[in-house]
Every structure is written in C-alpha cells, then in structure tokens.
Short mmCIF file of C-alpha atoms in Angstrom, two decimals:
data_model
loop_
_atom_site.label_atom_id
_atom_site.label_comp_id
_atom_site.label_asym_id
_atom_site.label_seq_id
_atom_site.Cartn_x
_atom_site.Cartn_y
_atom_site.Cartn_z
CA UNK A 1293 -15.89 5.53 8.43
CA UNK A 1294 -12.24 4.47 8.65
CA UNK A 1295 -11.70 2.71 11.98
CA UNK A 1296 -8.34 4.41 12.36
CA UNK A 1297 -9.63 7.91 11.72
CA UNK A 1298 -11.67 10.24 13.89
CA UNK A 1299 -13.84 12.24 11.54
CA UNK A 1300 -16.58 13.32 13.91
CA UNK A 1301 -16.56 15.73 16.79
CA UNK A 1302 -14.63 18.39 14.89
CA UNK A 1303 -15.49 22.03 14.87
CA UNK A 1304 -17.77 22.39 11.83
CA UNK A 1305 -16.65 24.51 8.90
CA UNK A 1306 -18.38 25.75 5.77
CA UNK A 1307 -16.98 26.04 2.24
CA UNK A 1308 -16.65 29.78 2.76
CA UNK A 1309 -14.46 29.38 5.81
CA UNK A 1310 -10.70 29.12 5.43
CA UNK A 1311 -10.14 27.61 8.88
CA UNK A 1312 -9.44 23.90 8.99
CA UNK A 1313 -11.49 21.56 11.21
CA UNK A 1314 -10.26 21.48 14.80
CA UNK A 1315 -10.55 19.11 17.75
CA UNK A 1316 -10.74 20.23 21.35
CA UNK A 1317 -8.59 18.07 23.61
CA UNK A 1318 -8.95 18.22 27.38
CA UNK A 1319 -6.86 16.29 29.92
CA UNK A 1320 -8.30 16.00 33.43
CA UNK A 1321 -6.48 14.47 36.39
CA UNK A 1322 -9.25 13.01 38.53
CA UNK A 1323 -7.23 11.32 41.27
CA UNK A 1324 -4.30 9.09 42.18
CA UNK A 1325 -5.53 6.23 40.01
CA UNK A 1326 -8.28 5.14 37.65
CA UNK A 1327 -9.24 1.49 37.51
CA UNK A 1328 -10.13 0.86 33.87
CA UNK A 1329 -10.22 -2.95 34.17
CA UNK A 1330 -13.34 -4.38 32.54
CA UNK A 1331 -14.57 -0.93 31.57
CA UNK A 1332 -16.87 -0.92 28.54
CA UNK A 1333 -18.10 2.54 27.62
CA UNK A 1334 -17.95 2.35 23.84
CA UNK A 1335 -15.93 0.83 21.05
CA UNK A 1336 -12.45 0.09 22.39
CA UNK A 1337 -9.71 1.28 20.04
CA UNK A 1338 -6.72 0.76 22.32
CA UNK A 1339 -5.84 -1.36 25.34
CA UNK A 1340 -2.70 0.44 26.55
CA UNK A 1341 -3.79 3.04 27.33
CA UNK A 1342 -7.49 2.20 27.45
CA UNK A 1343 -9.18 4.27 24.73
CA UNK A 1344 -12.81 4.24 23.61
CA UNK A 1345 -14.95 5.95 21.01
CA UNK A 1346 -17.47 7.98 22.98
CA UNK A 1347 -20.25 9.87 21.22
CA UNK A 1348 -18.49 11.65 18.35
CA UNK A 1349 -15.07 11.68 20.00
CA UNK A 1350 -12.47 9.70 21.86
CA UNK A 1351 -11.79 9.08 25.57
CA UNK A 1352 -8.33 7.92 26.67
CA UNK A 1353 -7.91 6.67 30.24
CA UNK A 1354 -4.53 6.50 31.95
CA UNK A 1355 -4.15 4.39 35.08
CA UNK A 1356 -2.25 7.16 36.90
CA UNK A 1357 -5.46 9.15 37.25
CA UNK A 1358 -5.77 11.13 34.02
CA UNK A 1359 -8.50 10.94 31.39
CA UNK A 1360 -8.08 12.73 28.05
CA UNK A 1361 -11.28 13.69 26.25
CA UNK A 1362 -11.01 14.42 22.52
CA UNK A 1363 -13.74 15.99 20.41
CA UNK A 1364 -16.46 15.84 23.08
CA UNK A 1365 -18.92 18.57 23.96
CA UNK A 1366 -18.59 20.06 27.48
CA UNK A 1367 -21.89 18.44 28.50
CA UNK A 1368 -20.65 15.06 27.23
CA UNK A 1369 -17.39 15.49 29.11
CA UNK A 1370 -19.24 16.13 32.37
CA UNK A 1371 -21.43 13.05 31.98
CA UNK A 1372 -18.41 10.90 31.12
CA UNK A 1373 -16.39 12.12 34.13
CA UNK A 1374 -19.37 11.61 36.47
CA UNK A 1375 -19.74 8.03 35.22
CA UNK A 1376 -16.01 7.42 35.68
CA UNK A 1377 -15.85 8.70 39.28
CA UNK A 1378 -16.66 5.34 40.94
CA UNK A 1379 -13.46 3.97 39.39
CA UNK A 1380 -11.29 6.84 40.65
CA UNK A 1381 -9.03 6.07 43.61
CA UNK A 1382 -8.02 9.05 45.74
CA UNK A 1383 -10.17 11.64 43.98
CA UNK A 1384 -8.75 15.17 43.81
CA UNK A 1385 -10.59 18.39 44.48
CA UNK A 1386 -10.21 20.49 42.44
CA UNK A 1387 -9.11 18.52 39.41
CA UNK A 1388 -5.89 19.27 37.56
CA UNK A 1389 -6.47 19.91 33.85
CA UNK A 1390 -4.94 21.14 30.60
CA UNK A 1391 -6.44 21.77 27.16
CA UNK A 1392 -5.15 21.80 23.60
CA UNK A 1393 -6.44 22.16 20.06
CA UNK A 1394 -5.63 19.88 17.12
CA UNK A 1395 -6.03 21.14 13.55
CA UNK A 1396 -5.76 19.47 10.14
CA UNK A 1397 -2.86 20.50 7.94
CA UNK A 1398 -3.26 17.77 5.24
CA UNK A 1399 0.51 17.37 4.94
CA UNK A 1400 2.48 14.94 7.08
CA UNK A 1401 5.67 16.91 6.51
CA UNK A 1402 3.95 20.04 7.80
CA UNK A 1403 2.92 18.48 11.12
CA UNK A 1404 4.08 20.98 13.71
CA UNK A 1405 3.13 22.71 16.93
CA UNK A 1406 3.08 26.47 16.98
CA UNK A 1407 3.91 28.03 20.36
CA UNK A 1408 0.58 28.65 22.03
CA UNK A 1409 -1.24 27.54 18.88
CA UNK A 1410 -2.95 24.38 17.68
CA UNK A 1411 -1.27 21.04 17.05
CA UNK A 1412 -1.20 20.61 13.28
CA UNK A 1413 -1.91 17.04 12.13
CA UNK A 1414 -1.97 15.45 8.69
CA UNK A 1415 -5.12 13.60 9.76
CA UNK A 1416 -7.14 12.90 12.88
CA UNK A 1417 -5.99 9.29 13.12
CA UNK A 1418 -6.39 7.39 16.38
CA UNK A 1419 -2.63 6.81 16.55
CA UNK A 1420 -1.84 10.51 16.34
CA UNK A 1421 -4.53 11.41 18.86
CA UNK A 1422 -3.20 8.77 21.28
CA UNK A 1423 0.22 10.40 21.08
CA UNK A 1424 -1.27 13.80 21.90
CA UNK A 1425 -3.27 12.26 24.73
CA UNK A 1426 -0.13 10.66 26.16
CA UNK A 1427 1.88 13.91 26.09
CA UNK A 1428 -0.97 16.00 27.49
CA UNK A 1429 -1.70 13.47 30.26
CA UNK A 1430 1.96 13.43 31.32
CA UNK A 1431 2.08 17.23 31.28
CA UNK A 1432 -1.02 17.40 33.48
CA UNK A 1433 0.41 14.89 35.95
CA UNK A 1434 3.74 16.73 36.05
CA UNK A 1435 1.95 20.01 36.77
CA UNK A 1436 0.37 18.55 39.91
CA UNK A 1437 3.61 16.92 41.05
CA UNK A 1438 5.47 20.20 40.51
CA UNK A 1439 3.01 21.96 42.81
CA UNK A 1440 3.31 19.23 45.45
CA UNK A 1441 7.08 19.50 45.47
CA UNK A 1442 6.86 23.30 45.59
CA UNK A 1443 4.61 22.97 48.65
CA UNK A 1444 7.19 20.72 50.32
CA UNK A 1445 9.86 23.34 49.59
CA UNK A 1446 7.67 25.97 51.23
CA UNK A 1447 7.53 23.86 54.40
CA UNK A 1448 11.18 22.82 54.50
CA UNK A 1449 12.63 26.26 53.74
CA UNK A 1450 11.83 27.77 57.21
CA UNK A 1451 13.45 24.74 58.85
CA UNK A 1452 16.65 25.24 56.87
CA UNK A 1453 16.63 29.00 57.55
CA UNK A 1454 16.26 28.44 61.29
CA UNK A 1455 19.19 26.05 61.22
CA UNK A 1456 21.34 28.55 59.26
CA UNK A 1457 20.47 31.62 61.37
CA UNK A 1458 20.19 30.20 64.88
CA UNK A 1459 21.85 26.83 64.67
CA UNK A 1460 18.65 25.23 65.91
CA UNK A 1461 16.54 22.55 64.35
CA UNK A 1462 12.82 21.86 64.73
CA UNK A 1463 11.91 19.18 67.23
CA UNK A 1464 9.06 17.80 65.15
CA UNK A 1465 10.68 14.64 63.82
CA UNK A 1466 7.24 13.53 62.62
CA UNK A 1467 7.09 16.55 60.31
CA UNK A 1468 10.46 15.63 58.81
CA UNK A 1469 9.32 12.07 58.19
CA UNK A 1470 6.17 13.38 56.49
CA UNK A 1471 8.31 15.53 54.17
CA UNK A 1472 10.40 12.52 53.25
CA UNK A 1473 7.22 10.52 52.69
CA UNK A 1474 5.75 13.17 50.36
CA UNK A 1475 8.97 13.32 48.37
CA UNK A 1476 9.09 9.53 48.05
CA UNK A 1477 5.44 9.40 46.93
CA UNK A 1478 6.02 11.92 44.16
CA UNK A 1479 9.24 10.17 43.14
CA UNK A 1480 7.50 6.78 43.00
CA UNK A 1481 4.65 8.22 40.98
CA UNK A 1482 6.85 9.96 38.42
CA UNK A 1483 9.32 7.10 37.98
CA UNK A 1484 6.92 4.19 38.26
CA UNK A 1485 3.29 4.89 37.57
CA UNK A 1486 3.47 7.80 35.15
CA UNK A 1487 6.81 6.83 33.51
CA UNK A 1488 7.25 10.25 31.90
CA UNK A 1489 10.54 9.26 30.29
CA UNK A 1490 9.03 6.26 28.50
CA UNK A 1491 7.55 6.57 25.02
CA UNK A 1492 3.95 5.43 24.38
CA UNK A 1493 3.26 1.92 23.13
CA UNK A 1494 1.77 3.17 19.86
CA UNK A 1495 5.27 4.11 18.65
CA UNK A 1496 6.27 0.46 18.65
CA UNK A 1497 3.70 -0.17 15.93
CA UNK A 1498 3.96 3.25 14.25
CA UNK A 1499 7.63 4.29 14.43
CA UNK A 1500 7.02 6.82 11.65
CA UNK A 1501 5.16 8.94 14.22
CA UNK A 1502 8.24 9.29 16.42
CA UNK A 1503 8.96 12.75 15.00
CA UNK A 1504 5.48 13.96 15.96
CA UNK A 1505 5.90 12.67 19.51
CA UNK A 1506 9.32 14.33 19.78
CA UNK A 1507 7.67 17.62 18.85
CA UNK A 1508 5.03 17.04 21.51
CA UNK A 1509 7.74 16.30 24.09
CA UNK A 1510 9.46 19.56 23.16
CA UNK A 1511 6.22 21.56 23.24
CA UNK A 1512 5.30 20.40 26.74
CA UNK A 1513 8.97 20.27 27.89
CA UNK A 1514 8.41 16.81 29.36
CA UNK A 1515 12.08 15.83 29.65
CA UNK A 1516 13.20 19.19 31.03
CA UNK A 1517 10.39 19.31 33.59
CA UNK A 1518 11.10 15.73 34.64
CA UNK A 1519 14.80 16.48 35.18
CA UNK A 1520 13.95 19.61 37.18
CA UNK A 1521 11.43 17.71 39.28
CA UNK A 1522 13.92 14.91 39.99
CA UNK A 1523 16.55 17.44 41.09
CA UNK A 1524 14.06 19.07 43.45
CA UNK A 1525 12.99 15.69 44.82
CA UNK A 1526 16.61 14.81 45.48
CA UNK A 1527 17.17 18.14 47.25
CA UNK A 1528 14.05 17.68 49.39
CA UNK A 1529 15.02 14.14 50.33
CA UNK A 1530 18.62 15.08 51.18
CA UNK A 1531 17.55 18.12 53.23
CA UNK A 1532 14.88 16.23 55.13
CA UNK A 1533 17.29 13.36 55.82
CA UNK A 1534 19.98 15.77 57.02
CA UNK A 1535 17.56 17.53 59.39
CA UNK A 1536 16.28 14.20 60.68
CA UNK A 1537 19.85 13.00 61.33
CA UNK A 1538 20.61 16.20 63.26
CA UNK A 1539 17.45 15.80 65.33
CA UNK A 1540 18.33 12.16 66.06
CA UNK A 1541 21.88 13.16 67.06
CA UNK A 1542 20.55 15.82 69.43
CA UNK A 1543 18.13 13.34 70.97
CA UNK A 1544 20.93 10.81 71.43
CA UNK A 1545 23.06 13.48 73.10
CA UNK A 1546 20.23 14.40 75.46
CA UNK A 1547 19.71 10.73 76.26
CA UNK A 1548 23.41 10.29 77.02
CA UNK A 1549 23.35 13.35 79.28
CA UNK A 1550 20.29 11.97 81.08
CA UNK A 1551 22.05 8.62 81.60
CA UNK A 1552 25.15 10.37 83.00
CA UNK A 1553 23.00 12.48 85.34
CA UNK A 1554 21.21 9.36 86.61
CA UNK A 1555 24.55 7.64 87.23
CA UNK A 1556 25.84 10.68 89.13
CA UNK A 1557 22.65 10.79 91.21
CA UNK A 1558 22.97 7.10 91.97
CA UNK A 1559 26.61 7.54 93.01
CA UNK A 1560 25.72 10.51 95.22
CA UNK A 1561 22.90 8.55 96.87
CA UNK A 1562 25.28 5.63 97.39
CA UNK A 1563 27.89 7.89 98.97
CA UNK A 1564 25.28 9.45 101.28
CA UNK A 1565 24.13 6.02 102.36
CA UNK A 1566 27.71 4.93 103.04
CA UNK A 1567 28.44 8.07 105.06
CA UNK A 1568 25.19 7.68 106.98
CA UNK A 1569 26.11 4.10 107.83
CA UNK A 1570 29.47 5.10 109.29
CA UNK A 1571 27.85 7.37 111.87
#
C-alpha cells in the first residue's frame, strides 16, 4: 500500500454500483486541550498535527481539543475517544462535533465541494485528508466559540437595556469582570491556540494543494466566521469595559459623598464641643 494514500476504510462498492468510494470524516471537540506528546497509537504519518493510522483509517489530533477521525467505524471511534480521554484537559460535556463525506473523483481538476454534498478528491492521499481535517477541526472549534460568545451576548444585553431605559447599571462588578474574562478566553483561543487564519503546515510542502484548501475555507466560511467572531468579541469587551467604568465611577462618587458626610459630621461634632465648652 502506498504510504501516502489511504485505501482502506472506504465505503465498499461493487462493479455494478456507480457510486464512488467514500470516507466518513468526523471531527469531535473533546475539551480545551489534548496532550498528544509521546502518544503512540499507530503508525505516525504526521507530527504537526499529530496524525496516526488507526485500524483502517486515520486519526488526526489537534492540540486545541479536537480529534478528527477518518474512515473509522462508529465502534472504533468510540474506543479511540475513550482511550484518548486521559489526555484531554478540560473535557466538555456534551462534545462539539461535525461530520463530512469525502468521495473520489479521479480528476485533480475536478476536485470540488458541492454545497451540502461530499468533498470530491482526486485521491485519498494523507495530505489531502490532513487539509480536510484541519478545516473541519477549525470549523468545529469556531462553532463552540460562536455559541460561547452568543451566551455572553445574552447576559450582557439585559445590562445594556437597563442602562438605556432607566439610566441604571448593575452593581455586580464581579459579573462584568467575568464577562470580560470569557471574552478574553475566547479571543486568546481563536487567535493563539486555534489560529484559524493560519494555513496548515502541509501546504508548505504541497503548495499545489492550496486551491483545495481555499475551497475548504470557502465551504466552511472560516474567514467570514472568524471576522464575525472577532467583531462580536470586540463589542463584548468594549461593552463590558464601559459598564465596568460606569460602575467604578458611581462607586467613586458614593465614596466621595461618604467622605464629605464624615467631614461634615466631624465639623458638627467639633462645633458642638466648642459650644459646650463655652457654657
């Protein structure tokens, strides 16, 4: 078998069938991180990301918590994920996941992605499958981050409405700081750990596959979703900071009023003592 080609794990076909062989591809986000250091679960075919031949398919592990399983049976996927759990940091429940289908088209010029259909590949080479794994893993991670940011919007929206309608702000400064913290965590994850905007390492060695990856980026709208997510993160951060500044200003005002009141009380007490001493 060609070391660069995945020929097993495809959906079987017979000479009477017109359908081309297909591969089931499943991306599962298990947690915040996966520690793949020193992991040996089969023949390693890639170091960045860590990819191994497992059974009749391929398993690609991304350090930001996603594993992409290609050409494995559901039972094999479950066993693999169970064995990988001890290396998962910050495990999620439930998992985030996406699936795709890859199909042979036998013509490199015909490689394309039909909307809602399979990903057509000239061959099931490891390089091509790594590109699909990269795009699908990023899409899965973005989906979770999009939900997290949406949840932050759901929390911050009542605060902003209360400020607009009644001119009052919430007193829970801790809640504001938590919103800022959540926004910063998502921002750090997207920009640093996941690096959605960066192209996979395999393109440095196989630049001829750049067109295929561009099609994958378009199919999963990676750039557009990243830009939208960054705009929302900026809005959340600015809103939370503005509310926090208002709360701090109000607290400072109350503190100044308290200081003035104490000074007045002290002056009054001093005056009373002076008047009492004159009699």
